[in-house]
Amino acid sequence: MRLSVIGCGYLGAVHAAAMASIGHEVVGIDVDERKVASLSKGEAPFFEPGLQEILTEGIASGRLSFTTDMSAAQGAKVHFIGVGTPQQPGGYAADLTYVHAAVDGLLPYLSEGDIVAGKSTVPVGTAESLAPRVSERGATLVWNPEFLREGWAVQDTVDPDRLVAGVPSLDGAPSEEGARTADVLREVYHPSIAKGTPFIVTDYATAELVKVSANAFLATKISFINAMAEIAEVTGADVTTLADAIGHDARIGRRFLGAGIGFGGGCLPKDIRAFSARAEELGRGESVAFLREIDAINLRRRDRAVDLTVQALGGSVFEKKVTVLGAAFKPHSDDIRDSPALDVAVRLHGLGADVTLTDPAAIENARRIHPQLTYVEDRDEALRGADAVIVVTEWDEYRRELDPAHAAELTAGHVVVDGRNCLDAAAWRSAGWTYYGMGRP
């Protein structure tokens, strides 16, 4: 099937390349000429495992192309909207400027029977407001939210854990038009559905809520265990053992019960804030009022990581060399948007520390935003002469491959702050380190 993807940022580029990898003919369209030029040469503009390979393959096969010309969308059967929905400046609500611009730009090139499939994360009610404009062109709007995890985005696109299609509905069931639209999407995603991926057909509002409620639940689970870490820190309890114990309960589960410096990135923080803002607009702000506290807990853990480092160095980090391991908001990514790791590094620098930062993928992105820090690509070189080390992104290079005895030979001091509770505390202490964890004695 011929597809177009409007917006070739993180979501759009991955989706375009993944759709080409399963056999579709795909054109990606974006207003950013430099991004399009990079993608057209088969060069991934950001780090995402597996993307470079399917991008190169797609370009070489002729099934994948990129352009700045919106007219290239003409003739595609399904048009995916994958533009960003950032947080509004000075507020919590989502900025839908790019969504509206993408739809407006696409409208002249739609044909009778085309399908416009929104993938961007939007406030509930957005699809309902856009649908009439699409219908005027004889096309149909469907909302098909993405559930990508950075670092696993290619896998999550090609082999998702579920697919959701919000289609035109009548009396709680898909209309005839909605049923037809769902059938076309089943064709698009046939390889995944054939392997047993659930395909859920619902109305617009439910499809929009699936995405934001999933993010809200995940943020709540992460912040819950971080709240328990705060209690553990004043009682002497060990939050890691606590998480293990409650995680054995099948109703709770152990995944994402890892206490640390909290979540970040370009999605989770802004999505829960936008959800809160939309609930207020709907007159149901009290229903998700807890998300404000979730956000606050999450941000407090960054404060705690800085405080621990100051405490570990005797009450002041002024003119002390602190090596920060990690800049990306999570491993297997070069994304520094709202990165807790980079935030902690910048705060320590602001307190007078001589901060040296290293990361396997995100150094260049971090340097562009915060040139005041010292960046070193080689991990061991970054450790050399450090008074303290703080782990803030749980790359395998730090949590599994860094031998504490080897690290001790490189540093001037033997203080380690484990901002992700990802290190073997006993092993580091045995190697002569003073170990500080998050919610751990």
C-alpha positions as semicolon CSV with decimal commas, in nm:
position;residue;x (nm);y (nm);z (nm)
1;M;0,000;0,000;0,000
2;R;0,120;0,356;-0,065
3;L;0,144;0,558;0,256
4;S;0,248;0,909;0,350
5;V;0,384;1,018;0,688
6;I;0,353;1,386;0,772
7;G;0,621;1,491;1,020
8;C;0,957;1,314;1,025
9;G;1,075;1,374;1,378
10;Y;1,124;1,088;1,621
11;L;0,777;0,937;1,574
12;G;0,737;1,003;1,202
13;A;1,084;0,890;1,091
14;V;1,056;0,563;1,281
15;H;0,704;0,499;1,157
16;A;0,793;0,573;0,794
17;A;1,099;0,348;0,795
18;A;0,917;0,070;0,982
19;M;0,623;0,073;0,742
20;A;0,863;0,050;0,447
21;S;1,040;-0,241;0,618
22;I;0,719;-0,446;0,614
23;G;0,663;-0,384;0,244
24;H;0,469;-0,060;0,205
25;E;0,568;0,224;-0,028
26;V;0,618;0,525;0,199
27;V;0,690;0,893;0,152
28;G;0,788;1,097;0,457
29;I;0,715;1,469;0,446
30;D;0,862;1,739;0,670
31;V;0,922;2,115;0,650
32;D;1,276;2,080;0,789
33;E;1,503;2,072;0,482
34;R;1,811;1,954;0,675
35;K;1,622;1,667;0,832
36;V;1,476;1,560;0,498
37;A;1,820;1,579;0,333
38;S;1,969;1,358;0,606
39;L;1,690;1,103;0,589
40;S;1,701;1,099;0,207
41;K;2,067;0,997;0,225
42;G;1,972;0,715;0,460
43;E;2,120;0,887;0,765
44;A;1,923;0,865;1,089
45;P;1,905;1,216;1,243
46;F;1,894;1,073;1,597
47;F;2,010;0,763;1,780
48;E;1,756;0,481;1,795
49;P;1,864;0,115;1,788
50;G;1,765;-0,054;1,464
51;L;1,654;0,263;1,286
52;Q;1,968;0,311;1,079
53;E;1,940;-0,040;0,938
54;I;1,576;-0,020;0,826
55;L;1,626;0,336;0,701
56;T;1,918;0,230;0,481
57;E;1,728;-0,073;0,358
58;G;1,416;0,129;0,280
59;I;1,603;0,394;0,079
60;A;1,800;0,130;-0,113
61;S;1,485;-0,066;-0,196
62;G;1,309;0,240;-0,335
63;R;1,013;0,184;-0,102
64;L;1,106;0,479;0,121
65;S;1,159;0,842;0,027
66;F;1,150;1,181;0,198
67;T;1,059;1,528;0,074
68;T;0,952;1,875;0,183
69;D;0,682;1,882;-0,087
70;M;0,339;1,809;0,060
71;S;0,201;1,731;-0,286
72;A;0,399;1,406;-0,269
73;A;0,125;1,277;-0,038
74;Q;-0,117;1,269;-0,330
75;G;-0,196;0,915;-0,431
76;A;-0,127;0,760;-0,091
77;K;-0,410;0,554;0,056
78;V;-0,332;0,631;0,421
79;H;-0,173;0,953;0,548
80;F;-0,021;0,931;0,897
81;I;0,012;1,250;1,105
82;G;0,316;1,218;1,329
83;V;0,405;1,575;1,427
84;G;0,496;1,696;1,774
85;T;0,256;1,828;2,035
86;P;0,487;2,016;2,274
87;Q;0,383;2,181;2,597
88;Q;0,253;2,533;2,547
89;P;0,496;2,804;2,658
90;G;0,391;2,928;3,000
91;G;0,124;2,662;3,047
92;Y;0,052;2,291;3,083
93;A;-0,172;2,238;2,779
94;A;-0,053;2,073;2,458
95;D;0,033;2,300;2,165
96;L;-0,157;2,165;1,863
97;T;-0,011;2,414;1,615
98;Y;0,180;2,147;1,424
99;V;-0,118;1,910;1,413
100;H;-0,343;2,176;1,260
101;A;-0,071;2,284;1,018
102;A;-0,017;1,925;0,905
103;V;-0,388;1,869;0,843
104;D;-0,429;2,206;0,666
105;G;-0,129;2,133;0,444
106;L;-0,254;1,785;0,358
107;L;-0,617;1,871;0,276
108;P;-0,562;1,992;-0,083
109;Y;-0,399;1,661;-0,173
110;L;-0,659;1,424;-0,030
111;S;-0,874;1,212;-0,259
112;E;-1,211;1,046;-0,212
113;G;-1,173;0,743;0,012
114;D;-0,835;0,841;0,159
115;I;-0,767;0,785;0,527
116;V;-0,592;1,034;0,754
117;A;-0,451;0,851;1,058
118;G;-0,346;1,065;1,352
119;K;-0,060;0,921;1,556
120;S;0,038;1,231;1,754
121;T;-0,051;1,241;2,123
122;V;-0,337;1,490;2,151
123;P;-0,592;1,604;2,411
124;V;-0,919;1,412;2,405
125;G;-1,162;1,585;2,170
126;T;-0,901;1,677;1,910
127;A;-1,001;1,411;1,657
128;E;-1,368;1,505;1,684
129;S;-1,280;1,864;1,599
130;L;-1,059;1,770;1,303
131;A;-1,286;1,508;1,147
132;P;-1,525;1,746;0,964
133;R;-1,239;1,918;0,782
134;V;-1,111;1,582;0,658
135;S;-1,461;1,465;0,566
136;E;-1,515;1,769;0,344
137;R;-1,248;1,627;0,115
138;G;-1,418;1,287;0,099
139;A;-1,157;1,133;0,328
140;T;-1,195;0,976;0,674
141;L;-1,008;1,055;0,994
142;V;-0,896;0,776;1,226
143;W;-0,694;0,815;1,546
144;N;-0,421;0,553;1,572
145;P;-0,208;0,644;1,875
146;E;0,155;0,541;1,905
147;F;0,296;0,354;2,206
148;L;0,666;0,381;2,137
149;R;0,937;0,338;2,397
150;E;1,253;0,525;2,307
151;G;1,528;0,268;2,265
152;W;1,274;0,009;2,144
153;A;1,077;0,222;1,898
154;V;1,148;0,012;1,589
155;Q;1,043;-0,306;1,766
156;D;0,734;-0,134;1,908
157;T;0,629;-0,021;1,560
158;V;0,690;-0,347;1,377
159;D;0,578;-0,574;1,661
160;P;0,353;-0,366;1,894
161;D;0,183;-0,502;2,204
162;R;-0,150;-0,358;2,082
163;L;-0,295;-0,148;1,801
164;V;-0,577;0,099;1,860
165;A;-0,798;0,261;1,597
166;G;-1,041;0,536;1,690
167;V;-1,291;0,556;1,404
168;P;-1,618;0,738;1,323
169;S;-1,884;0,582;1,546
170;L;-2,259;0,576;1,581
171;D;-2,444;0,480;1,900
172;G;-2,128;0,339;2,055
173;A;-2,029;0,121;1,758
174;P;-1,820;0,187;1,446
175;S;-2,025;0,343;1,167
176;E;-2,014;0,189;0,821
177;E;-1,743;0,439;0,732
178;G;-1,559;0,359;1,055
179;A;-1,570;-0,016;0,989
180;R;-1,428;0,037;0,639
181;T;-1,151;0,253;0,777
182;A;-1,063;-0,009;1,038
183;D;-1,038;-0,273;0,766
184;V;-0,786;-0,061;0,574
185;L;-0,573;-0,018;0,886
186;R;-0,586;-0,394;0,937
187;E;-0,428;-0,424;0,594
188;V;-0,158;-0,173;0,685
189;Y;-0,069;-0,362;1,001
190;H;-0,136;-0,712;0,864
191;P;0,207;-0,859;0,959
192;S;0,159;-0,761;1,325
193;I;-0,204;-0,870;1,341
194;A;-0,116;-1,203;1,179
195;K;0,124;-1,265;1,469
196;G;-0,155;-1,207;1,721
197;T;-0,126;-0,839;1,807
198;P;-0,463;-0,724;1,947
199;F;-0,638;-0,473;1,720
200;I;-0,884;-0,261;1,917
201;V;-1,144;-0,061;1,728
202;T;-1,313;0,215;1,926
203;D;-1,435;0,574;1,906
204;Y;-1,218;0,884;1,879
205;A;-1,229;0,985;2,245
206;T;-1,138;0,640;2,376
207;A;-0,847;0,608;2,136
208;E;-0,711;0,946;2,248
209;L;-0,756;0,852;2,615
210;V;-0,580;0,517;2,572
211;K;-0,251;0,695;2,503
212;V;-0,265;0,960;2,773
213;S;-0,406;0,727;3,039
214;A;-0,131;0,471;2,968
215;N;0,130;0,743;3,019
216;A;-0,047;0,867;3,331
217;F;-0,050;0,517;3,480
218;L;0,319;0,462;3,403
219;A;0,413;0,798;3,553
220;T;0,209;0,715;3,861
221;K;0,382;0,381;3,910
222;I;0,729;0,535;3,878
223;S;0,647;0,821;4,112
224;F;0,482;0,587;4,363
225;I;0,805;0,398;4,422
226;N;0,994;0,728;4,436
227;A;0,751;0,847;4,704
228;M;0,828;0,525;4,895
229;A;1,198;0,609;4,854
230;E;1,134;0,938;5,031
231;I;0,981;0,748;5,323
232;A;1,263;0,492;5,317
233;E;1,520;0,769;5,346
234;V;1,380;0,888;5,678
235;T;1,314;0,543;5,823
236;G;1,623;0,349;5,717
237;A;1,426;0,111;5,494
238;D;1,558;-0,016;5,162
239;V;1,328;0,083;4,874
240;T;1,486;-0,171;4,639
241;T;1,398;-0,464;4,866
242;L;1,056;-0,306;4,918
243;A;1,000;-0,296;4,542
244;D;1,109;-0,658;4,507
245;A;0,867;-0,765;4,777
246;I;0,559;-0,582;4,651
247;G;0,651;-0,662;4,292
248;H;0,586;-1,031;4,358
249;D;0,220;-0,943;4,389
250;A;0,074;-1,018;4,046
251;R;-0,161;-0,724;4,084
252;I;0,135;-0,486;4,110
253;G;0,431;-0,635;3,923
254;R;0,797;-0,539;3,950
255;R;0,841;-0,354;3,620
256;F;0,887;0,023;3,650
257;L;0,916;0,002;4,028
258;G;1,273;0,126;4,014
259;A;1,334;0,422;4,244
260;G;1,580;0,683;4,124
261;I;1,590;1,035;3,985
262;G;1,262;0,994;3,800
263;F;1,133;1,005;3,446
264;G;1,192;1,260;3,172
265;G;1,198;1,276;2,795
266;G;0,982;1,445;2,539
267;C;0,661;1,256;2,614
268;L;0,581;1,148;2,969
269;P;0,625;1,481;3,155
270;K;0,446;1,698;2,898
271;D;0,174;1,438;2,836
272;I;0,065;1,414;3,200
273;R;0,066;1,793;3,225
274;A;-0,144;1,824;2,910
275;F;-0,384;1,560;3,046
276;S;-0,427;1,764;3,364
277;A;-0,488;2,080;3,162
278;R;-0,746;1,909;2,941
279;A;-0,927;1,763;3,243
280;E;-0,952;2,116;3,385
281;E;-1,101;2,238;3,055
282;L;-1,357;1,958;3,071
283;G;-1,454;2,053;3,426
284;R;-1,307;1,734;3,571
285;G;-0,974;1,858;3,699
286;E;-1,030;1,681;4,031
287;S;-1,033;1,344;3,852
288;V;-0,663;1,367;3,768
289;A;-0,553;1,613;4,036
290;F;-0,313;1,344;4,162
291;L;-0,105;1,393;3,845
292;R;0,015;1,729;3,977
293;E;0,162;1,552;4,279
294;I;0,306;1,280;4,053
295;D;0,488;1,555;3,864
296;A;0,609;1,713;4,188
297;I;0,741;1,383;4,328
298;N;0,925;1,322;4,005
299;L;1,098;1,660;4,012
300;R;1,187;1,625;4,382
301;R;1,402;1,322;4,309
302;R;1,635;1,537;4,102
303;D;1,675;1,763;4,406
304;R;1,752;1,457;4,617
305;A;2,027;1,338;4,381
306;V;2,195;1,679;4,400
307;D;2,157;1,690;4,779
308;L;2,310;1,343;4,814
309;T;2,610;1,446;4,609
310;V;2,661;1,758;4,819
311;Q;2,625;1,552;5,137
312;A;2,868;1,290;5,006
313;L;3,133;1,559;4,950
314;G;3,109;1,700;5,300
315;G;2,846;1,967;5,245
316;S;2,985;2,147;4,941
317;V;3,069;2,059;4,581
318;F;3,244;2,390;4,517
319;E;3,557;2,329;4,305
320;K;3,514;1,952;4,348
321;K;3,542;1,737;4,037
322;V;3,220;1,545;3,984
323;T;3,189;1,293;3,703
324;V;2,833;1,249;3,579
325;L;2,766;0,920;3,401
326;G;2,484;0,984;3,158
327;A;2,311;1,271;2,980
328;A;2,020;1,110;2,793
329;F;1,693;1,076;2,982
330;K;1,715;0,697;2,942
331;P;1,959;0,442;2,797
332;H;1,953;0,344;2,427
333;S;1,863;0,701;2,332
334;D;2,032;1,033;2,260
335;D;1,723;1,227;2,372
336;I;1,797;1,497;2,628
337;R;1,452;1,657;2,638
338;D;1,361;1,715;3,004
339;S;1,643;1,478;3,097
340;P;1,676;1,429;3,474
341;A;2,039;1,329;3,417
342;L;2,135;1,650;3,241
343;D;1,932;1,856;3,487
344;V;2,130;1,710;3,778
345;A;2,460;1,781;3,600
346;V;2,363;2,142;3,534
347;R;2,250;2,195;3,894
348;L;2,580;2,060;4,028
349;H;2,767;2,294;3,795
350;G;2,556;2,579;3,927
351;L;2,673;2,494;4,279
352;G;3,033;2,536;4,172
353;A;3,128;2,180;4,090
354;D;3,372;2,103;3,810
355;V;3,136;1,874;3,620
356;T;3,262;1,624;3,365
357;L;2,986;1,446;3,178
358;T;2,998;1,139;2,956
359;D;2,732;0,944;2,763
360;P;2,751;0,683;2,486
361;A;2,508;0,867;2,257
362;A;2,391;1,206;2,384
363;I;2,706;1,417;2,423
364;E;2,658;1,631;2,112
365;N;2,293;1,702;2,192
366;A;2,383;1,796;2,549
367;R;2,676;2,014;2,442
368;R;2,452;2,221;2,214
369;I;2,218;2,304;2,501
370;H;2,466;2,325;2,790
371;P;2,814;2,415;2,659
372;Q;2,924;2,518;3,009
373;L;2,981;2,156;3,108
374;T;3,293;1,953;3,025
375;Y;3,219;1,661;2,793
376;V;3,440;1,355;2,754
377;E;3,353;1,068;2,523
378;D;3,570;0,803;2,687
379;R;3,420;0,676;3,011
380;D;3,750;0,601;3,184
381;E;3,894;0,938;3,089
382;A;3,585;1,104;3,234
383;L;3,639;0,919;3,563
384;R;4,002;1,018;3,594
385;G;4,067;1,238;3,897
386;A;3,702;1,263;4,005
387;D;3,622;1,339;4,369
388;A;3,277;1,183;4,326
389;V;3,089;0,987;4,062
390;I;2,714;1,002;4,007
391;V;2,528;0,756;3,785
392;V;2,223;0,922;3,631
393;T;2,148;0,717;3,317
394;E;2,152;0,340;3,350
395;W;2,352;0,250;3,039
396;D;2,507;-0,098;3,051
397;E;2,846;0,074;3,022
398;Y;2,791;0,198;3,378
399;R;2,560;-0,050;3,551
400;R;2,707;-0,377;3,421
401;E;3,042;-0,316;3,253
402;L;3,207;-0,072;3,495
403;D;3,416;-0,263;3,746
404;P;3,425;-0,075;4,078
405;A;3,786;-0,178;4,149
406;H;3,893;-0,048;3,809
407;A;3,701;0,276;3,865
408;A;3,870;0,321;4,203
409;E;4,211;0,321;4,033
410;L;4,105;0,614;3,814
411;T;3,934;0,850;4,059
412;A;4,078;1,075;4,327
413;G;3,790;1,010;4,568
414;H;3,585;0,697;4,622
415;V;3,233;0,836;4,651
416;V;2,958;0,709;4,424
417;V;2,599;0,833;4,412
418;D;2,372;0,581;4,242
419;G;2,095;0,797;4,099
420;R;1,925;0,497;3,938
421;N;1,982;0,228;4,205
422;C;2,135;0,025;3,925
423;L;2,470;-0,061;4,079
424;D;2,561;-0,357;4,301
425;A;2,599;-0,166;4,628
426;A;2,783;-0,452;4,804
427;A;3,037;-0,483;4,522
428;W;3,110;-0,112;4,519
429;R;3,147;-0,097;4,896
430;S;3,377;-0,399;4,890
431;A;3,595;-0,214;4,640
432;G;3,637;0,070;4,890
433;W;3,365;0,306;4,772
434;T;3,128;0,504;4,989
435;Y;2,798;0,423;4,824
436;Y;2,485;0,643;4,829
437;G;2,161;0,516;4,677
438;M;1,815;0,662;4,633
439;G;1,602;0,538;4,922
440;R;1,865;0,285;5,025
441;P;2,058;0,272;5,352
